[in-house]
Amino acid sequence: MKNKSKAFAIFAAALGISTMLHTAPVQADSVHIAGATTTYYTLSNYYGININEIMDANPDVAAGNIYPGLSLTIPGITAPKDTVSMKASAVSEASIITASLNVESASNTVEAWGKAFSYEKVIQVKASAYSSAASENGVWGAVDYFGNPLKLGTIAVDPSVIPLGTKVLVTGHSHPGLPKMAFLATATDTGSAIKGNRIDIFIPGSQSSVAEFGYQYVNLFIID
């Protein structure tokens, strides 16, 4: 395609009609520098691109290995972008991220709702959600691993990855049944399908409304 375009340009110049050629918009990939709360899910929402397209554009970057400063390819963004627009977008995203959540990686401190928490580490996990429906909780009913009633802030984990009793600050999620930006949770439940870097978040509400959560990649700040 490139050779044909070049030949056409030469031919047009020879005929003296080069002024009829117009510059077409250039389609190219863009690069996003990951922040402390960046996930494939937040990128999908921010750029309005299907999450699978972004993951396919970054085959060497596992969802659980996105860290601050990492360069991620964003496919299909018109390039070059207007510099002012890019700065405005950057400010907009930063405002969304820091409105209720501020991370000080140098001191391992995260601030949410004006309260500071010390964290041990941050891990990215694939999250799903479950309700109190009998079909989702087996013979034991709507209780966690310890027999306590399920409540907002209950998460099911793989104890070999996140020990039971661990307190975490969950960020990067999106669902009307959960607090925006961040919420505190405790690993008090398990599940046969929850293995490795996976969590299941209990959300109060009907089974159909909870199912709208789907699968999301979220960041967990492991609170000291």
mmCIF file with all atom_site columns, C-alpha atoms in Angstrom:
data_model
loop_
_atom_site.group_PDB
_atom_site.id
_atom_site.type_symbol
_atom_site.label_atom_id
_atom_site.label_alt_id
_atom_site.label_comp_id
_atom_site.label_asym_id
_atom_site.label_entity_id
_atom_site.label_seq_id
_atom_site.pdbx_PDB_ins_code
_atom_site.Cartn_x
_atom_site.Cartn_y
_atom_site.Cartn_z
_atom_site.occupancy
_atom_site.B_iso_or_equiv
_atom_site.pdbx_formal_charge
_atom_site.auth_seq_id
_atom_site.auth_comp_id
_atom_site.auth_asym_id
_atom_site.auth_atom_id
_atom_site.pdbx_PDB_model_num
ATOM 1   C CA . MET A 1 1   ? 0.000   0.000   0.000   1.00 0.00 ? 1   MET A CA 1
ATOM 2   C CA . LYS A 1 2   ? 2.860   2.369   0.816   1.00 0.00 ? 2   LYS A CA 1
ATOM 3   C CA . ASN A 1 3   ? 4.511   1.847   -2.616  1.00 0.00 ? 3   ASN A CA 1
ATOM 4   C CA . LYS A 1 4   ? 1.245   2.533   -4.446  1.00 0.00 ? 4   LYS A CA 1
ATOM 5   C CA . SER A 1 5   ? 0.731   5.782   -2.547  1.00 0.00 ? 5   SER A CA 1
ATOM 6   C CA . LYS A 1 6   ? 4.259   6.929   -3.382  1.00 0.00 ? 6   LYS A CA 1
ATOM 7   C CA . ALA A 1 7   ? 3.836   6.103   -7.086  1.00 0.00 ? 7   ALA A CA 1
ATOM 8   C CA . PHE A 1 8   ? 0.557   8.013   -7.202  1.00 0.00 ? 8   PHE A CA 1
ATOM 9   C CA . ALA A 1 9   ? 2.156   11.090  -5.633  1.00 0.00 ? 9   ALA A CA 1
ATOM 10  C CA . ILE A 1 10  ? 4.939   11.104  -8.215  1.00 0.00 ? 10  ILE A CA 1
ATOM 11  C CA . PHE A 1 11  ? 2.443   10.646  -11.042 1.00 0.00 ? 11  PHE A CA 1
ATOM 12  C CA . ALA A 1 12  ? 0.284   13.494  -9.741  1.00 0.00 ? 12  ALA A CA 1
ATOM 13  C CA . ALA A 1 13  ? 3.250   15.822  -9.492  1.00 0.00 ? 13  ALA A CA 1
ATOM 14  C CA . ALA A 1 14  ? 4.223   15.014  -13.065 1.00 0.00 ? 14  ALA A CA 1
ATOM 15  C CA . LEU A 1 15  ? 0.757   16.047  -14.242 1.00 0.00 ? 15  LEU A CA 1
ATOM 16  C CA . GLY A 1 16  ? 0.900   19.247  -12.232 1.00 0.00 ? 16  GLY A CA 1
ATOM 17  C CA . ILE A 1 17  ? -2.028  18.297  -10.045 1.00 0.00 ? 17  ILE A CA 1
ATOM 18  C CA . SER A 1 18  ? -0.181  17.709  -6.790  1.00 0.00 ? 18  SER A CA 1
ATOM 19  C CA . THR A 1 19  ? -2.201  20.492  -5.179  1.00 0.00 ? 19  THR A CA 1
ATOM 20  C CA . MET A 1 20  ? -5.231  18.224  -5.435  1.00 0.00 ? 20  MET A CA 1
ATOM 21  C CA . LEU A 1 21  ? -3.753  15.759  -2.973  1.00 0.00 ? 21  LEU A CA 1
ATOM 22  C CA . HIS A 1 22  ? -4.988  16.089  0.602   1.00 0.00 ? 22  HIS A CA 1
ATOM 23  C CA . THR A 1 23  ? -3.359  14.905  3.797   1.00 0.00 ? 23  THR A CA 1
ATOM 24  C CA . ALA A 1 24  ? -5.453  12.160  5.358   1.00 0.00 ? 24  ALA A CA 1
ATOM 25  C CA . PRO A 1 25  ? -5.662  11.697  9.131   1.00 0.00 ? 25  PRO A CA 1
ATOM 26  C CA . VAL A 1 26  ? -2.943  9.390   10.386  1.00 0.00 ? 26  VAL A CA 1
ATOM 27  C CA . GLN A 1 27  ? -4.104  6.435   12.430  1.00 0.00 ? 27  GLN A CA 1
ATOM 28  C CA . ALA A 1 28  ? -1.520  5.186   14.908  1.00 0.00 ? 28  ALA A CA 1
ATOM 29  C CA . ASP A 1 29  ? -1.293  3.660   18.325  1.00 0.00 ? 29  ASP A CA 1
ATOM 30  C CA . SER A 1 30  ? -0.805  5.866   21.357  1.00 0.00 ? 30  SER A CA 1
ATOM 31  C CA . VAL A 1 31  ? 1.094   5.224   24.572  1.00 0.00 ? 31  VAL A CA 1
ATOM 32  C CA . HIS A 1 32  ? -0.323  5.538   28.089  1.00 0.00 ? 32  HIS A CA 1
ATOM 33  C CA . ILE A 1 33  ? 1.969   5.678   31.115  1.00 0.00 ? 33  ILE A CA 1
ATOM 34  C CA . ALA A 1 34  ? 0.423   3.626   33.914  1.00 0.00 ? 34  ALA A CA 1
ATOM 35  C CA . GLY A 1 35  ? -0.287  5.181   37.287  1.00 0.00 ? 35  GLY A CA 1
ATOM 36  C CA . ALA A 1 36  ? -0.769  3.614   40.685  1.00 0.00 ? 36  ALA A CA 1
ATOM 37  C CA . THR A 1 37  ? -4.378  2.612   39.993  1.00 0.00 ? 37  THR A CA 1
ATOM 38  C CA . THR A 1 38  ? -4.176  1.825   36.282  1.00 0.00 ? 38  THR A CA 1
ATOM 39  C CA . THR A 1 39  ? -5.801  -1.392  35.102  1.00 0.00 ? 39  THR A CA 1
ATOM 40  C CA . TYR A 1 40  ? -6.959  -2.613  31.706  1.00 0.00 ? 40  TYR A CA 1
ATOM 41  C CA . TYR A 1 41  ? -10.483 -1.924  32.906  1.00 0.00 ? 41  TYR A CA 1
ATOM 42  C CA . THR A 1 42  ? -9.795  1.734   33.792  1.00 0.00 ? 42  THR A CA 1
ATOM 43  C CA . LEU A 1 43  ? -8.028  2.226   30.448  1.00 0.00 ? 43  LEU A CA 1
ATOM 44  C CA . SER A 1 44  ? -11.020 0.754   28.637  1.00 0.00 ? 44  SER A CA 1
ATOM 45  C CA . ASN A 1 45  ? -13.352 3.208   30.366  1.00 0.00 ? 45  ASN A CA 1
ATOM 46  C CA . TYR A 1 46  ? -11.011 6.168   29.910  1.00 0.00 ? 46  TYR A CA 1
ATOM 47  C CA . TYR A 1 47  ? -10.387 5.715   26.183  1.00 0.00 ? 47  TYR A CA 1
ATOM 48  C CA . GLY A 1 48  ? -13.711 4.116   25.283  1.00 0.00 ? 48  GLY A CA 1
ATOM 49  C CA . ILE A 1 49  ? -11.981 1.069   23.784  1.00 0.00 ? 49  ILE A CA 1
ATOM 50  C CA . ASN A 1 50  ? -12.918 -2.569  24.324  1.00 0.00 ? 50  ASN A CA 1
ATOM 51  C CA . ILE A 1 51  ? -10.763 -4.057  27.086  1.00 0.00 ? 51  ILE A CA 1
ATOM 52  C CA . ASN A 1 52  ? -9.811  -7.036  24.899  1.00 0.00 ? 52  ASN A CA 1
ATOM 53  C CA . GLU A 1 53  ? -8.446  -4.708  22.203  1.00 0.00 ? 53  GLU A CA 1
ATOM 54  C CA . ILE A 1 54  ? -6.157  -3.036  24.728  1.00 0.00 ? 54  ILE A CA 1
ATOM 55  C CA . MET A 1 55  ? -5.002  -6.385  26.129  1.00 0.00 ? 55  MET A CA 1
ATOM 56  C CA . ASP A 1 56  ? -4.325  -7.681  22.588  1.00 0.00 ? 56  ASP A CA 1
ATOM 57  C CA . ALA A 1 57  ? -2.224  -4.569  21.920  1.00 0.00 ? 57  ALA A CA 1
ATOM 58  C CA . ASN A 1 58  ? -0.087  -5.403  24.981  1.00 0.00 ? 58  ASN A CA 1
ATOM 59  C CA . PRO A 1 59  ? 0.506   -9.176  24.690  1.00 0.00 ? 59  PRO A CA 1
ATOM 60  C CA . ASP A 1 60  ? 3.613   -9.082  26.882  1.00 0.00 ? 60  ASP A CA 1
ATOM 61  C CA . VAL A 1 61  ? 1.913   -7.282  29.780  1.00 0.00 ? 61  VAL A CA 1
ATOM 62  C CA . ALA A 1 62  ? -0.093  -9.527  32.079  1.00 0.00 ? 62  ALA A CA 1
ATOM 63  C CA . ALA A 1 63  ? -3.113  -7.928  33.701  1.00 0.00 ? 63  ALA A CA 1
ATOM 64  C CA . GLY A 1 64  ? -1.593  -8.566  37.103  1.00 0.00 ? 64  GLY A CA 1
ATOM 65  C CA . ASN A 1 65  ? 1.728   -6.947  36.178  1.00 0.00 ? 65  ASN A CA 1
ATOM 66  C CA . ILE A 1 66  ? 0.724   -3.346  35.490  1.00 0.00 ? 66  ILE A CA 1
ATOM 67  C CA . TYR A 1 67  ? 2.845   -1.033  37.631  1.00 0.00 ? 67  TYR A CA 1
ATOM 68  C CA . PRO A 1 68  ? 3.342   2.751   37.834  1.00 0.00 ? 68  PRO A CA 1
ATOM 69  C CA . GLY A 1 69  ? 5.514   4.075   34.986  1.00 0.00 ? 69  GLY A CA 1
ATOM 70  C CA . LEU A 1 70  ? 4.797   1.165   32.642  1.00 0.00 ? 70  LEU A CA 1
ATOM 71  C CA . SER A 1 71  ? 4.173   2.150   28.990  1.00 0.00 ? 71  SER A CA 1
ATOM 72  C CA . LEU A 1 72  ? 0.980   0.637   27.590  1.00 0.00 ? 72  LEU A CA 1
ATOM 73  C CA . THR A 1 73  ? -0.098  0.693   23.962  1.00 0.00 ? 73  THR A CA 1
ATOM 74  C CA . ILE A 1 74  ? -3.548  2.141   23.272  1.00 0.00 ? 74  ILE A CA 1
ATOM 75  C CA . PRO A 1 75  ? -4.690  0.952   19.830  1.00 0.00 ? 75  PRO A CA 1
ATOM 76  C CA . GLY A 1 76  ? -6.501  3.012   17.208  1.00 0.00 ? 76  GLY A CA 1
ATOM 77  C CA . ILE A 1 77  ? -5.964  6.471   18.693  1.00 0.00 ? 77  ILE A CA 1
ATOM 78  C CA . THR A 1 78  ? -5.619  9.203   16.053  1.00 0.00 ? 78  THR A CA 1
ATOM 79  C CA . ALA A 1 79  ? -2.064  10.513  16.041  1.00 0.00 ? 79  ALA A CA 1
ATOM 80  C CA . PRO A 1 80  ? -0.718  13.010  16.617  1.00 0.00 ? 80  PRO A CA 1
ATOM 81  C CA . LYS A 1 81  ? -3.218  14.185  19.212  1.00 0.00 ? 81  LYS A CA 1
ATOM 82  C CA . ASP A 1 82  ? -3.608  17.885  19.848  1.00 0.00 ? 82  ASP A CA 1
ATOM 83  C CA . THR A 1 83  ? -1.184  18.758  22.655  1.00 0.00 ? 83  THR A CA 1
ATOM 84  C CA . VAL A 1 84  ? -3.715  20.863  24.514  1.00 0.00 ? 84  VAL A CA 1
ATOM 85  C CA . SER A 1 85  ? -6.295  18.085  24.340  1.00 0.00 ? 85  SER A CA 1
ATOM 86  C CA . MET A 1 86  ? -3.777  15.566  25.643  1.00 0.00 ? 86  MET A CA 1
ATOM 87  C CA . LYS A 1 87  ? -2.923  17.806  28.586  1.00 0.00 ? 87  LYS A CA 1
ATOM 88  C CA . ALA A 1 88  ? -6.590  18.369  29.326  1.00 0.00 ? 88  ALA A CA 1
ATOM 89  C CA . SER A 1 89  ? -7.254  14.632  29.207  1.00 0.00 ? 89  SER A CA 1
ATOM 90  C CA . ALA A 1 90  ? -4.323  13.952  31.502  1.00 0.00 ? 90  ALA A CA 1
ATOM 91  C CA . VAL A 1 91  ? -5.626  16.489  34.007  1.00 0.00 ? 91  VAL A CA 1
ATOM 92  C CA . SER A 1 92  ? -9.112  15.010  33.743  1.00 0.00 ? 92  SER A CA 1
ATOM 93  C CA . GLU A 1 93  ? -7.890  11.469  34.446  1.00 0.00 ? 93  GLU A CA 1
ATOM 94  C CA . ALA A 1 94  ? -5.696  12.648  37.303  1.00 0.00 ? 94  ALA A CA 1
ATOM 95  C CA . SER A 1 95  ? -8.634  14.466  38.836  1.00 0.00 ? 95  SER A CA 1
ATOM 96  C CA . ILE A 1 96  ? -10.765 11.341  38.667  1.00 0.00 ? 96  ILE A CA 1
ATOM 97  C CA . ILE A 1 97  ? -8.061  9.218   40.261  1.00 0.00 ? 97  ILE A CA 1
ATOM 98  C CA . THR A 1 98  ? -7.070  11.627  43.013  1.00 0.00 ? 98  THR A CA 1
ATOM 99  C CA . ALA A 1 99  ? -10.506 13.064  43.862  1.00 0.00 ? 99  ALA A CA 1
ATOM 100 C CA . SER A 1 100 ? -10.970 10.555  46.700  1.00 0.00 ? 100 SER A CA 1
ATOM 101 C CA . LEU A 1 101 ? -7.808  8.483   46.459  1.00 0.00 ? 101 LEU A CA 1
ATOM 102 C CA . ASN A 1 102 ? -4.228  9.678   46.835  1.00 0.00 ? 102 ASN A CA 1
ATOM 103 C CA . VAL A 1 103 ? -1.277  7.322   46.770  1.00 0.00 ? 103 VAL A CA 1
ATOM 104 C CA . GLU A 1 104 ? 2.142   8.136   48.218  1.00 0.00 ? 104 GLU A CA 1
ATOM 105 C CA . SER A 1 105 ? 4.257   5.245   46.976  1.00 0.00 ? 105 SER A CA 1
ATOM 106 C CA . ALA A 1 106 ? 7.414   6.614   48.606  1.00 0.00 ? 106 ALA A CA 1
ATOM 107 C CA . SER A 1 107 ? 5.902   6.157   52.056  1.00 0.00 ? 107 SER A CA 1
ATOM 108 C CA . ASN A 1 108 ? 3.550   3.279   51.168  1.00 0.00 ? 108 ASN A CA 1
ATOM 109 C CA . THR A 1 109 ? 0.564   5.357   52.179  1.00 0.00 ? 109 THR A CA 1
ATOM 110 C CA . VAL A 1 110 ? -2.806  5.585   50.501  1.00 0.00 ? 110 VAL A CA 1
ATOM 111 C CA . GLU A 1 111 ? -5.386  8.189   51.454  1.00 0.00 ? 111 GLU A CA 1
ATOM 112 C CA . ALA A 1 112 ? -9.091  7.613   50.922  1.00 0.00 ? 112 ALA A CA 1
ATOM 113 C CA . TRP A 1 113 ? -11.895 9.930   52.100  1.00 0.00 ? 113 TRP A CA 1
ATOM 114 C CA . GLY A 1 114 ? -9.303  11.971  53.963  1.00 0.00 ? 114 GLY A CA 1
ATOM 115 C CA . LYS A 1 115 ? -8.070  8.996   56.000  1.00 0.00 ? 115 LYS A CA 1
ATOM 116 C CA . ALA A 1 116 ? -4.545  7.628   55.516  1.00 0.00 ? 116 ALA A CA 1
ATOM 117 C CA . PHE A 1 117 ? -3.756  3.917   55.429  1.00 0.00 ? 117 PHE A CA 1
ATOM 118 C CA . SER A 1 118 ? -0.343  2.268   55.419  1.00 0.00 ? 118 SER A CA 1
ATOM 119 C CA . TYR A 1 119 ? -0.114  -0.548  52.910  1.00 0.00 ? 119 TYR A CA 1
ATOM 120 C CA . GLU A 1 120 ? 2.303   -3.424  52.515  1.00 0.00 ? 120 GLU A CA 1
ATOM 121 C CA . LYS A 1 121 ? 1.957   -3.884  48.762  1.00 0.00 ? 121 LYS A CA 1
ATOM 122 C CA . VAL A 1 122 ? -0.423  -3.462  45.842  1.00 0.00 ? 122 VAL A CA 1
ATOM 123 C CA . ILE A 1 123 ? -1.601  -6.374  43.722  1.00 0.00 ? 123 ILE A CA 1
ATOM 124 C CA . GLN A 1 124 ? -3.877  -6.465  40.731  1.00 0.00 ? 124 GLN A CA 1
ATOM 125 C CA . VAL A 1 125 ? -6.481  -9.212  40.641  1.00 0.00 ? 125 VAL A CA 1
ATOM 126 C CA . LYS A 1 126 ? -9.342  -10.331 38.447  1.00 0.00 ? 126 LYS A CA 1
ATOM 127 C CA . ALA A 1 127 ? -12.554 -9.719  40.341  1.00 0.00 ? 127 ALA A CA 1
ATOM 128 C CA . SER A 1 128 ? -16.061 -11.099 40.065  1.00 0.00 ? 128 SER A CA 1
ATOM 129 C CA . ALA A 1 129 ? -19.037 -10.535 42.337  1.00 0.00 ? 129 ALA A CA 1
ATOM 130 C CA . TYR A 1 130 ? -21.607 -12.674 44.136  1.00 0.00 ? 130 TYR A CA 1
ATOM 131 C CA . SER A 1 131 ? -24.904 -12.121 45.885  1.00 0.00 ? 131 SER A CA 1
ATOM 132 C CA . SER A 1 132 ? -26.671 -13.770 48.812  1.00 0.00 ? 132 SER A CA 1
ATOM 133 C CA . ALA A 1 133 ? -28.659 -16.014 46.454  1.00 0.00 ? 133 ALA A CA 1
ATOM 134 C CA . ALA A 1 134 ? -28.785 -19.649 47.580  1.00 0.00 ? 134 ALA A CA 1
ATOM 135 C CA . SER A 1 135 ? -27.512 -20.835 44.201  1.00 0.00 ? 135 SER A CA 1
ATOM 136 C CA . GLU A 1 136 ? -24.262 -18.945 44.784  1.00 0.00 ? 136 GLU A CA 1
ATOM 137 C CA . ASN A 1 137 ? -23.573 -19.965 48.361  1.00 0.00 ? 137 ASN A CA 1
ATOM 138 C CA . GLY A 1 138 ? -24.141 -23.688 48.603  1.00 0.00 ? 138 GLY A CA 1
ATOM 139 C CA . VAL A 1 139 ? -25.531 -25.565 51.579  1.00 0.00 ? 139 VAL A CA 1
ATOM 140 C CA . TRP A 1 140 ? -24.073 -23.158 54.120  1.00 0.00 ? 140 TRP A CA 1
ATOM 141 C CA . GLY A 1 141 ? -26.234 -20.241 53.007  1.00 0.00 ? 141 GLY A CA 1
ATOM 142 C CA . ALA A 1 142 ? -25.366 -16.537 52.911  1.00 0.00 ? 142 ALA A CA 1
ATOM 143 C CA . VAL A 1 143 ? -22.444 -16.679 55.319  1.00 0.00 ? 143 VAL A CA 1
ATOM 144 C CA . ASP A 1 144 ? -18.697 -16.370 54.903  1.00 0.00 ? 144 ASP A CA 1
ATOM 145 C CA . TYR A 1 145 ? -16.025 -19.001 55.632  1.00 0.00 ? 145 TYR A CA 1
ATOM 146 C CA . PHE A 1 146 ? -16.268 -18.265 59.367  1.00 0.00 ? 146 PHE A CA 1
ATOM 147 C CA . GLY A 1 147 ? -20.056 -18.445 59.475  1.00 0.00 ? 147 GLY A CA 1
ATOM 148 C CA . ASN A 1 148 ? -20.612 -14.687 59.655  1.00 0.00 ? 148 ASN A CA 1
ATOM 149 C CA . PRO A 1 149 ? -23.438 -13.145 57.585  1.00 0.00 ? 149 PRO A CA 1
ATOM 150 C CA . LEU A 1 150 ? -22.297 -11.789 54.230  1.00 0.00 ? 150 LEU A CA 1
ATOM 151 C CA . LYS A 1 151 ? -22.031 -7.999  54.187  1.00 0.00 ? 151 LYS A CA 1
ATOM 152 C CA . LEU A 1 152 ? -20.587 -5.169  52.132  1.00 0.00 ? 152 LEU A CA 1
ATOM 153 C CA . GLY A 1 153 ? -16.821 -5.485  52.551  1.00 0.00 ? 153 GLY A CA 1
ATOM 154 C CA . THR A 1 154 ? -16.751 -9.293  52.407  1.00 0.00 ? 154 THR A CA 1
ATOM 155 C CA . ILE A 1 155 ? -14.481 -10.729 49.731  1.00 0.00 ? 155 ILE A CA 1
ATOM 156 C CA . ALA A 1 156 ? -13.645 -14.323 48.851  1.00 0.00 ? 156 ALA A CA 1
ATOM 157 C CA . VAL A 1 157 ? -9.993  -15.063 48.138  1.00 0.00 ? 157 VAL A CA 1
ATOM 158 C CA . ASP A 1 158 ? -7.490  -17.806 47.518  1.00 0.00 ? 158 ASP A CA 1
ATOM 159 C CA . PRO A 1 159 ? -5.878  -18.074 50.983  1.00 0.00 ? 159 PRO A CA 1
ATOM 160 C CA . SER A 1 160 ? -2.571  -19.151 49.421  1.00 0.00 ? 160 SER A CA 1
ATOM 161 C CA . VAL A 1 161 ? -2.374  -15.721 47.767  1.00 0.00 ? 161 VAL A CA 1
ATOM 162 C CA . ILE A 1 162 ? -4.284  -13.525 50.226  1.00 0.00 ? 162 ILE A CA 1
ATOM 163 C CA . PRO A 1 163 ? -4.492  -15.023 53.742  1.00 0.00 ? 163 PRO A CA 1
ATOM 164 C CA . LEU A 1 164 ? -7.910  -15.060 55.385  1.00 0.00 ? 164 LEU A CA 1
ATOM 165 C CA . GLY A 1 165 ? -8.342  -12.079 57.677  1.00 0.00 ? 165 GLY A CA 1
ATOM 166 C CA . THR A 1 166 ? -6.318  -9.760  55.429  1.00 0.00 ? 166 THR A CA 1
ATOM 167 C CA . LYS A 1 167 ? -7.684  -6.229  55.175  1.00 0.00 ? 167 LYS A CA 1
ATOM 168 C CA . VAL A 1 168 ? -7.508  -4.536  51.793  1.00 0.00 ? 168 VAL A CA 1
ATOM 169 C CA . LEU A 1 169 ? -8.497  -1.303  50.099  1.00 0.00 ? 169 LEU A CA 1
ATOM 170 C CA . VAL A 1 170 ? -10.191 -2.185  46.819  1.00 0.00 ? 170 VAL A CA 1
ATOM 171 C CA . THR A 1 171 ? -9.802  0.321   43.953  1.00 0.00 ? 171 THR A CA 1
ATOM 172 C CA . GLY A 1 172 ? -10.462 0.436   40.238  1.00 0.00 ? 172 GLY A CA 1
ATOM 173 C CA . HIS A 1 173 ? -13.937 -1.128  40.347  1.00 0.00 ? 173 HIS A CA 1
ATOM 174 C CA . SER A 1 174 ? -17.213 0.094   38.887  1.00 0.00 ? 174 SER A CA 1
ATOM 175 C CA . HIS A 1 175 ? -20.670 -0.955  40.099  1.00 0.00 ? 175 HIS A CA 1
ATOM 176 C CA . PRO A 1 176 ? -23.594 1.023   41.565  1.00 0.00 ? 176 PRO A CA 1
ATOM 177 C CA . GLY A 1 177 ? -23.796 -1.384  44.496  1.00 0.00 ? 177 GLY A CA 1
ATOM 178 C CA . LEU A 1 178 ? -20.265 -0.539  45.659  1.00 0.00 ? 178 LEU A CA 1
ATOM 179 C CA . PRO A 1 179 ? -18.750 2.688   47.022  1.00 0.00 ? 179 PRO A CA 1
ATOM 180 C CA . LYS A 1 180 ? -17.092 4.731   44.279  1.00 0.00 ? 180 LYS A CA 1
ATOM 181 C CA . MET A 1 181 ? -13.315 4.917   43.953  1.00 0.00 ? 181 MET A CA 1
ATOM 182 C CA . ALA A 1 182 ? -12.435 2.690   46.914  1.00 0.00 ? 182 ALA A CA 1
ATOM 183 C CA . PHE A 1 183 ? -13.788 0.615   49.760  1.00 0.00 ? 183 PHE A CA 1
ATOM 184 C CA . LEU A 1 184 ? -12.353 -1.365  52.638  1.00 0.00 ? 184 LEU A CA 1
ATOM 185 C CA . ALA A 1 185 ? -12.805 -5.118  52.588  1.00 0.00 ? 185 ALA A CA 1
ATOM 186 C CA . THR A 1 186 ? -11.680 -8.140  54.570  1.00 0.00 ? 186 THR A CA 1
ATOM 187 C CA . ALA A 1 187 ? -10.803 -11.557 53.177  1.00 0.00 ? 187 ALA A CA 1
ATOM 188 C CA . THR A 1 188 ? -13.259 -13.730 55.115  1.00 0.00 ? 188 THR A CA 1
ATOM 189 C CA . ASP A 1 189 ? -14.575 -16.058 52.429  1.00 0.00 ? 189 ASP A CA 1
ATOM 190 C CA . THR A 1 190 ? -13.347 -18.590 49.883  1.00 0.00 ? 190 THR A CA 1
ATOM 191 C CA . GLY A 1 191 ? -14.729 -20.188 46.738  1.00 0.00 ? 191 GLY A CA 1
ATOM 192 C CA . SER A 1 192 ? -13.957 -23.226 44.612  1.00 0.00 ? 192 SER A CA 1
ATOM 193 C CA . ALA A 1 193 ? -13.478 -21.022 41.528  1.00 0.00 ? 193 ALA A CA 1
ATOM 194 C CA . ILE A 1 194 ? -11.377 -18.408 43.340  1.00 0.00 ? 194 ILE A CA 1
ATOM 195 C CA . LYS A 1 195 ? -7.823  -19.520 42.669  1.00 0.00 ? 195 LYS A CA 1
ATOM 196 C CA . GLY A 1 196 ? -4.662  -17.477 42.191  1.00 0.00 ? 196 GLY A CA 1
ATOM 197 C CA . ASN A 1 197 ? -4.974  -13.725 41.669  1.00 0.00 ? 197 ASN A CA 1
ATOM 198 C CA . ARG A 1 198 ? -8.769  -13.774 41.889  1.00 0.00 ? 198 ARG A CA 1
ATOM 199 C CA . ILE A 1 199 ? -11.283 -12.361 44.304  1.00 0.00 ? 199 ILE A CA 1
ATOM 200 C CA . ASP A 1 200 ? -15.061 -12.525 44.552  1.00 0.00 ? 200 ASP A CA 1
ATOM 201 C CA . ILE A 1 201 ? -16.728 -9.421  45.967  1.00 0.00 ? 201 ILE A CA 1
ATOM 202 C CA . PHE A 1 202 ? -19.994 -9.732  47.885  1.00 0.00 ? 202 PHE A CA 1
ATOM 203 C CA . ILE A 1 203 ? -22.474 -7.067  46.772  1.00 0.00 ? 203 ILE A CA 1
ATOM 204 C CA . PRO A 1 204 ? -25.835 -6.676  48.524  1.00 0.00 ? 204 PRO A CA 1
ATOM 205 C CA . GLY A 1 205 ? -28.728 -6.762  46.070  1.00 0.00 ? 205 GLY A CA 1
ATOM 206 C CA . SER A 1 206 ? -30.518 -8.999  43.622  1.00 0.00 ? 206 SER A CA 1
ATOM 207 C CA . GLN A 1 207 ? -28.630 -11.721 41.806  1.00 0.00 ? 207 GLN A CA 1
ATOM 208 C CA . SER A 1 208 ? -29.309 -10.063 38.431  1.00 0.00 ? 208 SER A CA 1
ATOM 209 C CA . SER A 1 209 ? -28.024 -6.649  39.537  1.00 0.00 ? 209 SER A CA 1
ATOM 210 C CA . VAL A 1 210 ? -24.880 -8.157  41.064  1.00 0.00 ? 210 VAL A CA 1
ATOM 211 C CA . ALA A 1 211 ? -24.249 -10.128 37.853  1.00 0.00 ? 211 ALA A CA 1
ATOM 212 C CA . GLU A 1 212 ? -23.817 -6.808  36.026  1.00 0.00 ? 212 GLU A CA 1
ATOM 213 C CA . PHE A 1 213 ? -20.411 -6.507  37.700  1.00 0.00 ? 213 PHE A CA 1
ATOM 214 C CA . GLY A 1 214 ? -19.030 -9.126  35.292  1.00 0.00 ? 214 GLY A CA 1
ATOM 215 C CA . TYR A 1 215 ? -15.244 -9.438  35.489  1.00 0.00 ? 215 TYR A CA 1
ATOM 216 C CA . GLN A 1 216 ? -13.079 -6.469  36.316  1.00 0.00 ? 216 GLN A CA 1
ATOM 217 C CA . TYR A 1 217 ? -9.382  -6.026  37.027  1.00 0.00 ? 217 TYR A CA 1
ATOM 218 C CA . VAL A 1 218 ? -8.979  -4.174  40.307  1.00 0.00 ? 218 VAL A CA 1
ATOM 219 C CA . ASN A 1 219 ? -6.092  -3.127  42.503  1.00 0.00 ? 219 ASN A CA 1
ATOM 220 C CA . LEU A 1 220 ? -5.855  -4.236  46.125  1.00 0.00 ? 220 LEU A CA 1
ATOM 221 C CA . PHE A 1 221 ? -3.832  -2.233  48.621  1.00 0.00 ? 221 PHE A CA 1
ATOM 222 C CA . ILE A 1 222 ? -2.884  -4.729  51.315  1.00 0.00 ? 222 ILE A CA 1
ATOM 223 C CA . ILE A 1 223 ? -3.406  -2.728  54.503  1.00 0.00 ? 223 ILE A CA 1
ATOM 224 C CA . ASP A 1 224 ? -0.854  -3.163  57.298  1.00 0.00 ? 224 ASP A CA 1
#
